[in-house]
Amino acid sequence: MGNDHHEAGGDDAGRPDGAQLAEAGAQAGMRAGVQDDLDAAVERYRAARERYAVAKYEYKAAKYALKAARLRAGEGHPGRDDARRKDHHGRHHGHHRGDHHVDHHGGHRDEPHGVPGPAGAPGPSPVRRLDHGDHRDRQQVVMEVVETERIGEHVQRLTLGGDGFEDFRDNAFTDKYIKIIFVDPSLGLEPPYDVKQLRRTLPRHQRPVRRTYTVHSVDPEARTLAIDVVLHGEAGVAGPWAASAQVGDRVAFSGPGGKYAPDPGADWHLFVGDESALPAITAALAALPSDAVGTALLEVTGPADEQVLEHPDGVQVHWLHREPSVPGAGPGPSQPAPWAGHEPSPLVAAVEGLDWRPGRVHAFVHGEKSVVKRLRTHLLEARGMDKRMLSLSSYWTRGRDGD
């Protein structure tokens, strides 16, 4: 009896009985159910977040339109509105989402962007907060490289086209930008990518990354769009990719986003930026009415990087060249080309010494972080500009060669 019982016990220990199998199956089903619930909750949250963002934008747009109409009718309440606006901007300016570096042509927006208001409306235009195209879960657009061209010495222009153009939803912003998705080529994957799945399953060094680029131009008839990429050696992800891109390469991205377009009600316009801001400034100049006036201060390495720009006769375009550093000093240990071996930007001195035009100015100032920071202080304090008429953003940070 004892031996028989011992053997039976050994068999039970080595092989689960029906109850144990049922319990294990129930636990597995429970785990699967929990995961399904989590996935459903995440999807429901994502959809609700997008609906909320759209509703919030529509509410604010309607609010500003009503205010503009009241101002035109002489029914505004400046004291109450100014107090609310001051509190809103104070909170906004305390929020930063990190730095973008030299090969980023847009994307990061750490300062408010003025946008056109209703035609003829007095006072500065309201600032839009919704960042179209900046949601990580937006539908991917997949296009092909149809042309590559070197623009100047340090800029590569890639023209994207193909059937994927049908999925591209253009907008009216002149600083419109896309977020390109880069996946490790050794994985052998083709777009569109399941970015969430790749981020969950891949080691950190192989996870996909996104890089932001301003759209230089869109050609609806040719069904193409062009982006300009600053080349700065072998560092980073996007620069080397753009330099070696071939016709037929497929590119996945989200967007476009954007926040700025020249205010048609402004008396004059000011554009300030380096190579990283050139695509947006180029688009803004081309969008100006023929009778627009203003000044564009554009920083490049030298004459070989100057471009032919379309602009009204009343807008003065000045190209500023970076001065070489002291002979023998050499570039800093991590200073990326084409800024390696050059003195700091000449843009600050150019803006500070600018003959200021009368009237209401709408300014677009984008580029290196320290330059934008100094110019923000100068324009707000020394020039007395209304910050609602300023579009400022740092696209990159001097001394950092990463993406």
mmCIF file of C-alpha atoms in Angstrom:
data_model
loop_
_atom_site.group_PDB
_atom_site.id
_atom_site.type_symbol
_atom_site.label_atom_id
_atom_site.label_comp_id
_atom_site.label_asym_id
_atom_site.label_seq_id
_atom_site.Cartn_x
_atom_site.Cartn_y
_atom_site.Cartn_z
ATOM 1 C CA MET A 1 0.000 0.000 0.000
ATOM 2 C CA GLY A 2 2.762 2.363 0.983
ATOM 3 C CA ASN A 3 4.753 1.671 -2.156
ATOM 4 C CA ASP A 4 1.732 1.977 -4.371
ATOM 5 C CA HIS A 5 0.818 5.294 -2.778
ATOM 6 C CA HIS A 6 4.370 6.608 -3.172
ATOM 7 C CA GLU A 7 4.458 5.743 -6.862
ATOM 8 C CA ALA A 8 1.086 7.336 -7.424
ATOM 9 C CA GLY A 9 2.293 10.459 -5.652
ATOM 10 C CA GLY A 10 5.397 10.582 -7.856
ATOM 11 C CA ASP A 11 3.305 10.342 -10.999
ATOM 12 C CA ASP A 12 1.062 13.192 -9.826
ATOM 13 C CA ALA A 13 4.034 15.406 -9.040
ATOM 14 C CA GLY A 14 5.614 14.883 -12.454
ATOM 15 C CA ARG A 15 2.459 15.235 -14.541
ATOM 16 C CA PRO A 16 -0.249 17.885 -13.843
ATOM 17 C CA ASP A 17 -3.750 16.521 -13.396
ATOM 18 C CA GLY A 18 -6.826 17.943 -15.116
ATOM 19 C CA ALA A 19 -7.519 20.487 -12.373
ATOM 20 C CA GLN A 20 -3.989 21.874 -12.555
ATOM 21 C CA LEU A 21 -4.167 22.167 -16.329
ATOM 22 C CA ALA A 22 -7.486 23.940 -16.076
ATOM 23 C CA GLU A 23 -6.116 26.353 -13.509
ATOM 24 C CA ALA A 24 -3.028 27.089 -15.646
ATOM 25 C CA GLY A 25 -5.239 27.661 -18.666
ATOM 26 C CA ALA A 26 -7.438 29.996 -16.684
ATOM 27 C CA GLN A 27 -4.424 31.984 -15.515
ATOM 28 C CA ALA A 28 -3.092 32.234 -19.066
ATOM 29 C CA GLY A 29 -6.480 33.343 -20.292
ATOM 30 C CA MET A 30 -6.661 35.909 -17.516
ATOM 31 C CA ARG A 31 -3.247 37.320 -18.468
ATOM 32 C CA ALA A 32 -4.284 37.498 -22.116
ATOM 33 C CA GLY A 33 -7.523 39.197 -21.114
ATOM 34 C CA VAL A 34 -5.637 41.734 -18.998
ATOM 35 C CA GLN A 35 -3.323 42.514 -21.911
ATOM 36 C CA ASP A 36 -6.294 42.883 -24.247
ATOM 37 C CA ASP A 37 -7.933 45.255 -21.768
ATOM 38 C CA LEU A 38 -4.717 47.263 -21.531
ATOM 39 C CA ASP A 39 -4.380 47.487 -25.306
ATOM 40 C CA ALA A 40 -7.997 48.570 -25.627
ATOM 41 C CA ALA A 41 -7.574 51.179 -22.893
ATOM 42 C CA VAL A 42 -4.444 52.571 -24.556
ATOM 43 C CA GLU A 43 -6.218 52.810 -27.918
ATOM 44 C CA ARG A 44 -9.264 54.430 -26.327
ATOM 45 C CA TYR A 45 -7.039 56.965 -24.555
ATOM 46 C CA ARG A 46 -5.137 57.742 -27.767
ATOM 47 C CA ALA A 47 -8.346 58.322 -29.728
ATOM 48 C CA ALA A 48 -9.842 60.445 -26.949
ATOM 49 C CA ARG A 49 -6.650 62.496 -26.706
ATOM 50 C CA GLU A 50 -6.745 63.268 -30.421
ATOM 51 C CA ARG A 51 -10.431 64.237 -30.255
ATOM 52 C CA TYR A 52 -9.703 66.443 -27.258
ATOM 53 C CA ALA A 53 -6.819 68.176 -29.047
ATOM 54 C CA VAL A 54 -8.988 68.934 -32.060
ATOM 55 C CA ALA A 55 -11.878 70.147 -29.906
ATOM 56 C CA LYS A 56 -9.552 72.306 -27.842
ATOM 57 C CA TYR A 57 -8.079 73.871 -30.967
ATOM 58 C CA GLU A 58 -11.533 74.538 -32.452
ATOM 59 C CA TYR A 59 -12.661 76.118 -29.181
ATOM 60 C CA LYS A 60 -9.666 78.440 -29.052
ATOM 61 C CA ALA A 61 -9.961 79.338 -32.730
ATOM 62 C CA ALA A 62 -13.616 80.258 -32.209
ATOM 63 C CA LYS A 63 -12.716 82.203 -29.071
ATOM 64 C CA TYR A 64 -10.047 84.251 -30.847
ATOM 65 C CA ALA A 65 -12.306 84.836 -33.846
ATOM 66 C CA LEU A 66 -15.004 86.165 -31.517
ATOM 67 C CA LYS A 67 -12.505 88.408 -29.781
ATOM 68 C CA ALA A 68 -11.212 89.765 -33.090
ATOM 69 C CA ALA A 69 -14.771 90.510 -34.194
ATOM 70 C CA ARG A 70 -15.450 92.334 -30.919
ATOM 71 C CA LEU A 71 -12.260 94.359 -31.284
ATOM 72 C CA ARG A 72 -13.289 95.443 -34.769
ATOM 73 C CA ALA A 73 -16.698 96.411 -33.389
ATOM 74 C CA GLY A 74 -15.151 98.252 -30.433
ATOM 75 C CA GLU A 75 -16.589 95.866 -27.868
ATOM 76 C CA GLY A 76 -13.374 94.285 -26.538
ATOM 77 C CA HIS A 77 -12.468 93.910 -22.881
ATOM 78 C CA PRO A 78 -8.690 94.473 -22.944
ATOM 79 C CA GLY A 79 -8.102 94.414 -19.233
ATOM 80 C CA ARG A 80 -9.693 91.032 -18.617
ATOM 81 C CA ASP A 81 -8.292 89.460 -21.792
ATOM 82 C CA ASP A 82 -4.764 90.756 -21.159
ATOM 83 C CA ALA A 83 -4.762 89.287 -17.652
ATOM 84 C CA ARG A 84 -5.857 85.903 -18.930
ATOM 85 C CA ARG A 85 -3.323 86.016 -21.768
ATOM 86 C CA LYS A 86 -0.489 86.929 -19.407
ATOM 87 C CA ASP A 87 -1.259 83.974 -17.166
ATOM 88 C CA HIS A 88 -1.529 81.626 -20.164
ATOM 89 C CA HIS A 89 1.782 82.737 -21.670
ATOM 90 C CA GLY A 90 3.519 82.584 -18.310
ATOM 91 C CA ARG A 91 2.681 78.915 -18.001
ATOM 92 C CA HIS A 92 3.624 78.217 -21.597
ATOM 93 C CA HIS A 93 7.064 79.794 -21.427
ATOM 94 C CA GLY A 94 7.992 77.652 -18.473
ATOM 95 C CA HIS A 95 7.618 74.489 -20.513
ATOM 96 C CA HIS A 96 10.494 73.153 -22.609
ATOM 97 C CA ARG A 97 10.689 69.859 -24.428
ATOM 98 C CA GLY A 98 14.425 69.611 -24.989
ATOM 99 C CA ASP A 99 16.865 70.842 -27.616
ATOM 100 C CA HIS A 100 17.017 70.123 -31.294
ATOM 101 C CA HIS A 101 20.433 70.087 -32.834
ATOM 102 C CA VAL A 102 22.053 71.086 -36.060
ATOM 103 C CA ASP A 103 20.407 68.625 -38.436
ATOM 104 C CA HIS A 104 16.890 69.369 -37.194
ATOM 105 C CA HIS A 105 14.965 71.774 -39.397
ATOM 106 C CA GLY A 106 12.007 72.427 -37.189
ATOM 107 C CA GLY A 107 9.934 70.313 -34.861
ATOM 108 C CA HIS A 108 10.918 71.605 -31.453
ATOM 109 C CA ARG A 109 8.877 74.621 -30.510
ATOM 110 C CA ASP A 110 9.950 76.011 -27.140
ATOM 111 C CA GLU A 111 8.604 79.503 -27.737
ATOM 112 C CA PRO A 112 5.203 80.832 -28.888
ATOM 113 C CA HIS A 113 4.496 81.246 -32.578
ATOM 114 C CA GLY A 114 2.457 84.137 -33.927
ATOM 115 C CA VAL A 115 0.060 83.275 -36.717
ATOM 116 C CA PRO A 116 -2.087 85.359 -39.043
ATOM 117 C CA GLY A 117 -5.294 86.670 -37.548
ATOM 118 C CA PRO A 118 -8.447 87.762 -39.318
ATOM 119 C CA ALA A 119 -7.779 90.187 -42.153
ATOM 120 C CA GLY A 120 -7.825 93.755 -40.934
ATOM 121 C CA ALA A 121 -7.999 92.867 -37.262
ATOM 122 C CA PRO A 122 -6.081 95.401 -35.123
ATOM 123 C CA GLY A 123 -3.461 94.350 -32.652
ATOM 124 C CA PRO A 124 -1.255 91.253 -32.686
ATOM 125 C CA SER A 125 -2.431 87.893 -33.914
ATOM 126 C CA PRO A 126 -3.345 85.200 -31.398
ATOM 127 C CA VAL A 127 -0.992 82.301 -30.776
ATOM 128 C CA ARG A 128 -2.138 78.817 -31.729
ATOM 129 C CA ARG A 129 -1.202 76.109 -29.272
ATOM 130 C CA LEU A 130 -2.248 72.993 -31.162
ATOM 131 C CA ASP A 131 0.745 71.489 -32.921
ATOM 132 C CA HIS A 132 -0.698 69.707 -35.965
ATOM 133 C CA GLY A 133 1.413 66.703 -36.850
ATOM 134 C CA ASP A 134 3.233 66.500 -33.534
ATOM 135 C CA HIS A 135 1.332 63.453 -32.255
ATOM 136 C CA ARG A 136 3.555 60.392 -32.185
ATOM 137 C CA ASP A 137 0.725 58.062 -33.121
ATOM 138 C CA ARG A 138 -0.365 59.844 -36.288
ATOM 139 C CA GLN A 139 -0.710 57.812 -39.454
ATOM 140 C CA GLN A 140 2.562 57.337 -41.279
ATOM 141 C CA VAL A 141 3.074 58.666 -44.776
ATOM 142 C CA VAL A 142 5.426 56.578 -46.917
ATOM 143 C CA MET A 143 7.002 58.265 -49.951
ATOM 144 C CA GLU A 144 9.996 57.638 -52.185
ATOM 145 C CA VAL A 145 13.068 59.709 -52.925
ATOM 146 C CA VAL A 146 12.580 60.885 -56.506
ATOM 147 C CA GLU A 147 15.459 63.380 -56.697
ATOM 148 C CA THR A 148 18.535 64.406 -54.725
ATOM 149 C CA GLU A 149 20.433 67.664 -55.188
ATOM 150 C CA ARG A 150 23.266 69.404 -53.360
ATOM 151 C CA ILE A 151 22.184 72.967 -52.552
ATOM 152 C CA GLY A 152 25.322 74.906 -51.811
ATOM 153 C CA GLU A 153 28.217 73.382 -49.953
ATOM 154 C CA HIS A 154 26.513 72.019 -46.850
ATOM 155 C CA VAL A 155 22.864 71.369 -47.718
ATOM 156 C CA GLN A 156 21.319 68.328 -49.411
ATOM 157 C CA ARG A 157 17.835 68.647 -50.888
ATOM 158 C CA LEU A 158 15.706 65.511 -51.090
ATOM 159 C CA THR A 159 12.527 65.513 -53.164
ATOM 160 C CA LEU A 160 9.954 62.943 -52.075
ATOM 161 C CA GLY A 161 7.105 61.664 -54.213
ATOM 162 C CA GLY A 162 5.278 58.566 -55.384
ATOM 163 C CA ASP A 163 1.870 57.127 -54.556
ATOM 164 C CA GLY A 164 2.295 58.019 -50.888
ATOM 165 C CA PHE A 165 1.755 61.687 -51.739
ATOM 166 C CA GLU A 166 -1.978 60.945 -51.645
ATOM 167 C CA ASP A 167 -1.661 60.448 -47.869
ATOM 168 C CA PHE A 168 0.121 63.782 -47.348
ATOM 169 C CA ARG A 169 -2.221 66.406 -45.893
ATOM 170 C CA ASP A 170 -0.751 69.826 -46.573
ATOM 171 C CA ASN A 171 -1.429 72.856 -44.375
ATOM 172 C CA ALA A 172 -1.123 76.638 -44.716
ATOM 173 C CA PHE A 173 1.838 77.088 -42.351
ATOM 174 C CA THR A 174 5.116 78.195 -43.904
ATOM 175 C CA ASP A 175 7.115 76.451 -41.178
ATOM 176 C CA LYS A 176 5.371 73.113 -41.837
ATOM 177 C CA TYR A 177 7.510 70.159 -40.794
ATOM 178 C CA ILE A 178 7.531 66.386 -40.869
ATOM 179 C CA LYS A 179 8.965 63.828 -38.453
ATOM 180 C CA ILE A 180 10.982 61.225 -40.335
ATOM 181 C CA ILE A 181 11.201 57.745 -38.782
ATOM 182 C CA PHE A 182 14.609 56.083 -38.897
ATOM 183 C CA VAL A 183 14.838 52.336 -38.298
ATOM 184 C CA ASP A 184 18.097 50.375 -38.045
ATOM 185 C CA PRO A 185 18.738 49.165 -41.633
ATOM 186 C CA SER A 186 20.269 45.940 -40.322
ATOM 187 C CA LEU A 187 16.763 44.842 -39.300
ATOM 188 C CA GLY A 188 15.757 44.636 -42.965
ATOM 189 C CA LEU A 189 12.339 46.217 -42.333
ATOM 190 C CA GLU A 190 10.262 48.116 -44.879
ATOM 191 C CA PRO A 191 7.932 51.021 -44.016
ATOM 192 C CA PRO A 192 5.388 51.635 -42.691
ATOM 193 C CA TYR A 193 6.760 50.603 -39.310
ATOM 194 C CA ASP A 194 5.053 49.421 -36.145
ATOM 195 C CA VAL A 195 7.006 51.877 -34.025
ATOM 196 C CA LYS A 196 5.319 50.919 -30.749
ATOM 197 C CA GLN A 197 6.098 47.251 -31.249
ATOM 198 C CA LEU A 198 9.710 47.983 -32.181
ATOM 199 C CA ARG A 199 10.165 50.151 -29.115
ATOM 200 C CA ARG A 200 8.799 47.384 -26.896
ATOM 201 C CA THR A 201 10.853 44.566 -28.358
ATOM 202 C CA LEU A 202 14.192 46.021 -29.499
ATOM 203 C CA PRO A 203 17.210 46.895 -27.350
ATOM 204 C CA ARG A 204 17.682 50.612 -26.760
ATOM 205 C CA HIS A 205 20.446 51.062 -29.348
ATOM 206 C CA GLN A 206 18.216 49.622 -32.102
ATOM 207 C CA ARG A 207 14.985 51.391 -31.349
ATOM 208 C CA PRO A 208 13.580 53.684 -34.057
ATOM 209 C CA VAL A 209 14.201 57.421 -33.764
ATOM 210 C CA ARG A 210 12.478 60.454 -35.241
ATOM 211 C CA ARG A 211 14.077 63.539 -36.742
ATOM 212 C CA THR A 212 12.201 66.726 -37.579
ATOM 213 C CA TYR A 213 12.592 68.611 -40.859
ATOM 214 C CA THR A 214 10.910 71.694 -42.222
ATOM 215 C CA VAL A 215 9.295 71.181 -45.606
ATOM 216 C CA HIS A 216 11.018 73.474 -48.096
ATOM 217 C CA SER A 217 8.195 73.342 -50.627
ATOM 218 C CA VAL A 218 5.239 71.297 -51.851
ATOM 219 C CA ASP A 219 4.383 70.855 -55.534
ATOM 220 C CA PRO A 220 0.781 69.572 -55.792
ATOM 221 C CA GLU A 221 0.974 69.216 -59.574
ATOM 222 C CA ALA A 222 4.146 67.126 -59.476
ATOM 223 C CA ARG A 223 2.869 65.439 -56.289
ATOM 224 C CA THR A 224 6.178 65.993 -54.503
ATOM 225 C CA LEU A 225 7.600 67.725 -51.465
ATOM 226 C CA ALA A 226 11.179 68.824 -50.810
ATOM 227 C CA ILE A 227 13.213 68.892 -47.593
ATOM 228 C CA ASP A 228 16.660 70.404 -47.039
ATOM 229 C CA VAL A 229 19.118 68.662 -44.725
ATOM 230 C CA VAL A 230 22.234 70.358 -43.348
ATOM 231 C CA LEU A 231 25.275 68.104 -43.710
ATOM 232 C CA HIS A 232 27.719 68.112 -40.830
ATOM 233 C CA GLY A 233 29.998 65.146 -41.258
ATOM 234 C CA GLU A 234 29.379 61.570 -40.194
ATOM 235 C CA ALA A 235 27.787 62.402 -36.851
ATOM 236 C CA GLY A 236 24.155 61.715 -36.168
ATOM 237 C CA VAL A 237 21.525 59.777 -38.079
ATOM 238 C CA ALA A 238 19.851 62.090 -40.580
ATOM 239 C CA GLY A 239 22.868 63.863 -42.060
ATOM 240 C CA PRO A 240 24.658 60.720 -43.279
ATOM 241 C CA TRP A 241 21.328 59.315 -44.452
ATOM 242 C CA ALA A 242 20.581 62.392 -46.571
ATOM 243 C CA ALA A 243 24.086 62.471 -48.035
ATOM 244 C CA SER A 244 23.823 58.862 -49.232
ATOM 245 C CA ALA A 245 20.114 58.752 -50.131
ATOM 246 C CA GLN A 246 19.319 57.275 -53.527
ATOM 247 C CA VAL A 247 16.360 57.619 -55.861
ATOM 248 C CA GLY A 248 13.849 54.911 -54.949
ATOM 249 C CA ASP A 249 14.643 54.878 -51.214
ATOM 250 C CA ARG A 250 11.450 54.758 -49.172
ATOM 251 C CA VAL A 251 10.886 57.270 -46.380
ATOM 252 C CA ALA A 252 8.292 57.046 -43.598
ATOM 253 C CA PHE A 253 7.202 60.127 -41.681
ATOM 254 C CA SER A 254 4.323 61.708 -39.788
ATOM 255 C CA GLY A 255 2.928 65.179 -40.242
ATOM 256 C CA PRO A 256 3.012 67.831 -41.409
ATOM 257 C CA GLY A 257 2.874 70.077 -38.355
ATOM 258 C CA GLY A 258 3.371 73.819 -38.209
ATOM 259 C CA LYS A 259 2.557 76.991 -36.283
ATOM 260 C CA TYR A 260 3.663 80.014 -38.283
ATOM 261 C CA ALA A 261 2.726 81.929 -41.411
ATOM 262 C CA PRO A 262 3.395 85.620 -42.140
ATOM 263 C CA ASP A 263 0.681 87.876 -40.764
ATOM 264 C CA PRO A 264 -0.895 89.731 -43.703
ATOM 265 C CA GLY A 265 -1.927 92.503 -41.311
ATOM 266 C CA ALA A 266 1.636 93.295 -40.187
ATOM 267 C CA ASP A 267 3.260 96.532 -41.349
ATOM 268 C CA TRP A 268 6.553 94.752 -41.966
ATOM 269 C CA HIS A 269 8.285 91.413 -41.472
ATOM 270 C CA LEU A 270 11.565 90.320 -39.911
ATOM 271 C CA PHE A 271 13.206 86.965 -40.685
ATOM 272 C CA VAL A 272 16.315 85.825 -38.808
ATOM 273 C CA GLY A 273 17.966 82.411 -39.030
ATOM 274 C CA ASP A 274 20.834 80.173 -40.115
ATOM 275 C CA GLU A 275 20.853 77.175 -42.479
ATOM 276 C CA SER A 276 18.521 75.233 -40.215
ATOM 277 C CA ALA A 277 15.835 77.936 -40.568
ATOM 278 C CA LEU A 278 16.303 78.579 -44.290
ATOM 279 C CA PRO A 279 13.564 76.206 -45.531
ATOM 280 C CA ALA A 280 10.907 77.891 -43.383
ATOM 281 C CA ILE A 281 12.151 81.391 -44.220
ATOM 282 C CA THR A 282 12.250 80.504 -47.916
ATOM 283 C CA ALA A 283 8.626 79.380 -47.785
ATOM 284 C CA ALA A 284 7.568 82.465 -45.811
ATOM 285 C CA LEU A 285 9.242 84.856 -48.256
ATOM 286 C CA ALA A 286 7.528 83.160 -51.189
ATOM 287 C CA ALA A 287 4.147 83.397 -49.419
ATOM 288 C CA LEU A 288 4.339 87.168 -48.815
ATOM 289 C CA PRO A 289 2.152 89.471 -50.909
ATOM 290 C CA SER A 290 3.984 91.400 -53.608
ATOM 291 C CA ASP A 291 3.721 94.685 -51.702
ATOM 292 C CA ALA A 292 5.147 93.302 -48.426
ATOM 293 C CA VAL A 293 8.165 94.988 -46.846
ATOM 294 C CA GLY A 294 10.705 93.750 -44.358
ATOM 295 C CA THR A 295 14.189 92.413 -43.709
ATOM 296 C CA ALA A 296 15.705 88.928 -43.838
ATOM 297 C CA LEU A 297 19.015 88.271 -42.065
ATOM 298 C CA LEU A 298 20.369 84.886 -43.112
ATOM 299 C CA GLU A 299 23.513 83.274 -41.732
ATOM 300 C CA VAL A 300 25.552 80.761 -43.737
ATOM 301 C CA THR A 301 29.152 79.578 -43.739
ATOM 302 C CA GLY A 302 30.126 81.493 -46.882
ATOM 303 C CA PRO A 303 29.107 82.551 -50.407
ATOM 304 C CA ALA A 304 28.933 78.897 -51.555
ATOM 305 C CA ASP A 305 25.921 78.344 -49.254
ATOM 306 C CA GLU A 306 23.874 81.335 -50.412
ATOM 307 C CA GLN A 307 20.668 80.516 -52.280
ATOM 308 C CA VAL A 308 18.480 82.288 -54.806
ATOM 309 C CA LEU A 309 15.271 83.185 -52.969
ATOM 310 C CA GLU A 310 11.915 84.370 -54.236
ATOM 311 C CA HIS A 311 10.802 87.451 -52.297
ATOM 312 C CA PRO A 312 8.959 90.765 -52.751
ATOM 313 C CA ASP A 313 11.042 93.741 -53.866
ATOM 314 C CA GLY A 314 10.249 95.461 -50.587
ATOM 315 C CA VAL A 315 11.979 92.773 -48.514
ATOM 316 C CA GLN A 316 15.735 93.275 -48.137
ATOM 317 C CA VAL A 317 17.694 90.005 -47.975
ATOM 318 C CA HIS A 318 21.110 90.113 -46.302
ATOM 319 C CA TRP A 319 23.462 87.111 -46.271
ATOM 320 C CA LEU A 320 25.791 86.978 -43.266
ATOM 321 C CA HIS A 321 28.915 84.809 -43.315
ATOM 322 C CA ARG A 322 30.442 83.212 -40.253
ATOM 323 C CA GLU A 323 33.935 84.438 -39.517
ATOM 324 C CA PRO A 324 36.725 81.826 -39.138
ATOM 325 C CA SER A 325 38.074 81.316 -35.642
ATOM 326 C CA VAL A 326 41.464 82.527 -34.501
ATOM 327 C CA PRO A 327 44.165 80.736 -36.596
ATOM 328 C CA GLY A 328 45.486 77.678 -34.810
ATOM 329 C CA ALA A 329 42.623 77.500 -32.346
ATOM 330 C CA GLY A 330 40.775 74.832 -34.290
ATOM 331 C CA PRO A 331 37.193 73.683 -33.725
ATOM 332 C CA GLY A 332 35.920 72.554 -30.360
ATOM 333 C CA PRO A 333 36.036 68.863 -29.492
ATOM 334 C CA SER A 334 32.408 68.312 -30.415
ATOM 335 C CA GLN A 335 31.643 71.239 -32.714
ATOM 336 C CA PRO A 336 29.781 69.955 -35.803
ATOM 337 C CA ALA A 337 30.554 71.133 -39.328
ATOM 338 C CA PRO A 338 29.763 73.484 -41.038
ATOM 339 C CA TRP A 339 30.007 75.470 -37.780
ATOM 340 C CA ALA A 340 33.374 73.932 -36.832
ATOM 341 C CA GLY A 341 36.189 76.436 -36.569
ATOM 342 C CA HIS A 342 33.978 79.527 -36.751
ATOM 343 C CA GLU A 343 33.212 82.340 -34.374
ATOM 344 C CA PRO A 344 29.717 82.622 -32.881
ATOM 345 C CA SER A 345 26.812 83.710 -35.039
ATOM 346 C CA PRO A 346 26.809 87.227 -36.539
ATOM 347 C CA LEU A 347 23.009 87.345 -36.311
ATOM 348 C CA VAL A 348 22.856 88.959 -32.867
ATOM 349 C CA ALA A 349 24.940 91.978 -33.867
ATOM 350 C CA ALA A 350 23.027 92.295 -37.133
ATOM 351 C CA VAL A 351 19.643 92.412 -35.386
ATOM 352 C CA GLU A 352 20.863 94.737 -32.643
ATOM 353 C CA GLY A 353 22.228 97.145 -35.261
ATOM 354 C CA LEU A 354 19.205 96.958 -37.565
ATOM 355 C CA ASP A 355 17.431 100.178 -38.535
ATOM 356 C CA TRP A 356 14.008 99.547 -37.041
ATOM 357 C CA ARG A 357 11.053 100.263 -39.272
ATOM 358 C CA PRO A 358 7.934 101.955 -37.872
ATOM 359 C CA GLY A 359 4.707 100.074 -37.422
ATOM 360 C CA ARG A 360 3.740 96.583 -36.291
ATOM 361 C CA VAL A 361 6.346 93.924 -37.074
ATOM 362 C CA HIS A 362 5.842 90.162 -37.317
ATOM 363 C CA ALA A 363 9.133 88.346 -36.613
ATOM 364 C CA PHE A 364 10.355 84.816 -37.309
ATOM 365 C CA VAL A 365 13.585 84.045 -35.426
ATOM 366 C CA HIS A 366 14.833 80.443 -35.486
ATOM 367 C CA GLY A 367 18.234 78.768 -35.242
ATOM 368 C CA GLU A 368 20.884 78.031 -32.646
ATOM 369 C CA LYS A 369 19.659 78.031 -29.042
ATOM 370 C CA SER A 370 21.923 80.714 -27.533
ATOM 371 C CA VAL A 371 21.313 83.045 -30.499
ATOM 372 C CA VAL A 372 17.535 82.715 -30.261
ATOM 373 C CA LYS A 373 17.665 83.284 -26.507
ATOM 374 C CA ARG A 374 19.668 86.520 -26.842
ATOM 375 C CA LEU A 375 17.496 87.809 -29.656
ATOM 376 C CA ARG A 376 14.338 87.068 -27.716
ATOM 377 C CA THR A 377 15.558 89.291 -24.897
ATOM 378 C CA HIS A 378 16.623 92.033 -27.322
ATOM 379 C CA LEU A 379 13.370 92.047 -29.295
ATOM 380 C CA LEU A 380 11.119 92.014 -26.233
ATOM 381 C CA GLU A 381 13.059 94.413 -24.032
ATOM 382 C CA ALA A 382 15.086 96.716 -26.287
ATOM 383 C CA ARG A 383 12.686 96.798 -29.227
ATOM 384 C CA GLY A 384 9.495 96.496 -27.185
ATOM 385 C CA MET A 385 7.918 93.864 -29.411
ATOM 386 C CA ASP A 386 4.713 92.125 -28.412
ATOM 387 C CA LYS A 387 5.630 88.486 -27.814
ATOM 388 C CA ARG A 388 2.476 87.405 -29.615
ATOM 389 C CA MET A 389 4.091 88.736 -32.796
ATOM 390 C CA LEU A 390 7.226 86.641 -32.289
ATOM 391 C CA SER A 391 7.858 83.159 -33.627
ATOM 392 C CA LEU A 392 10.999 81.858 -31.925
ATOM 393 C CA SER A 393 12.510 78.401 -31.640
ATOM 394 C CA SER A 394 15.903 76.775 -31.126
ATOM 395 C CA TYR A 395 16.570 74.123 -33.752
ATOM 396 C CA TRP A 396 19.995 73.113 -32.478
ATOM 397 C CA THR A 397 22.597 73.781 -29.758
ATOM 398 C CA ARG A 398 26.197 74.850 -30.378
ATOM 399 C CA GLY A 399 28.766 72.317 -29.188
ATOM 400 C CA ARG A 400 26.509 69.289 -29.556
ATOM 401 C CA ASP A 401 26.941 67.021 -32.540
ATOM 402 C CA GLY A 402 24.198 64.512 -31.719
ATOM 403 C CA ASP A 403 20.769 64.393 -33.331
#
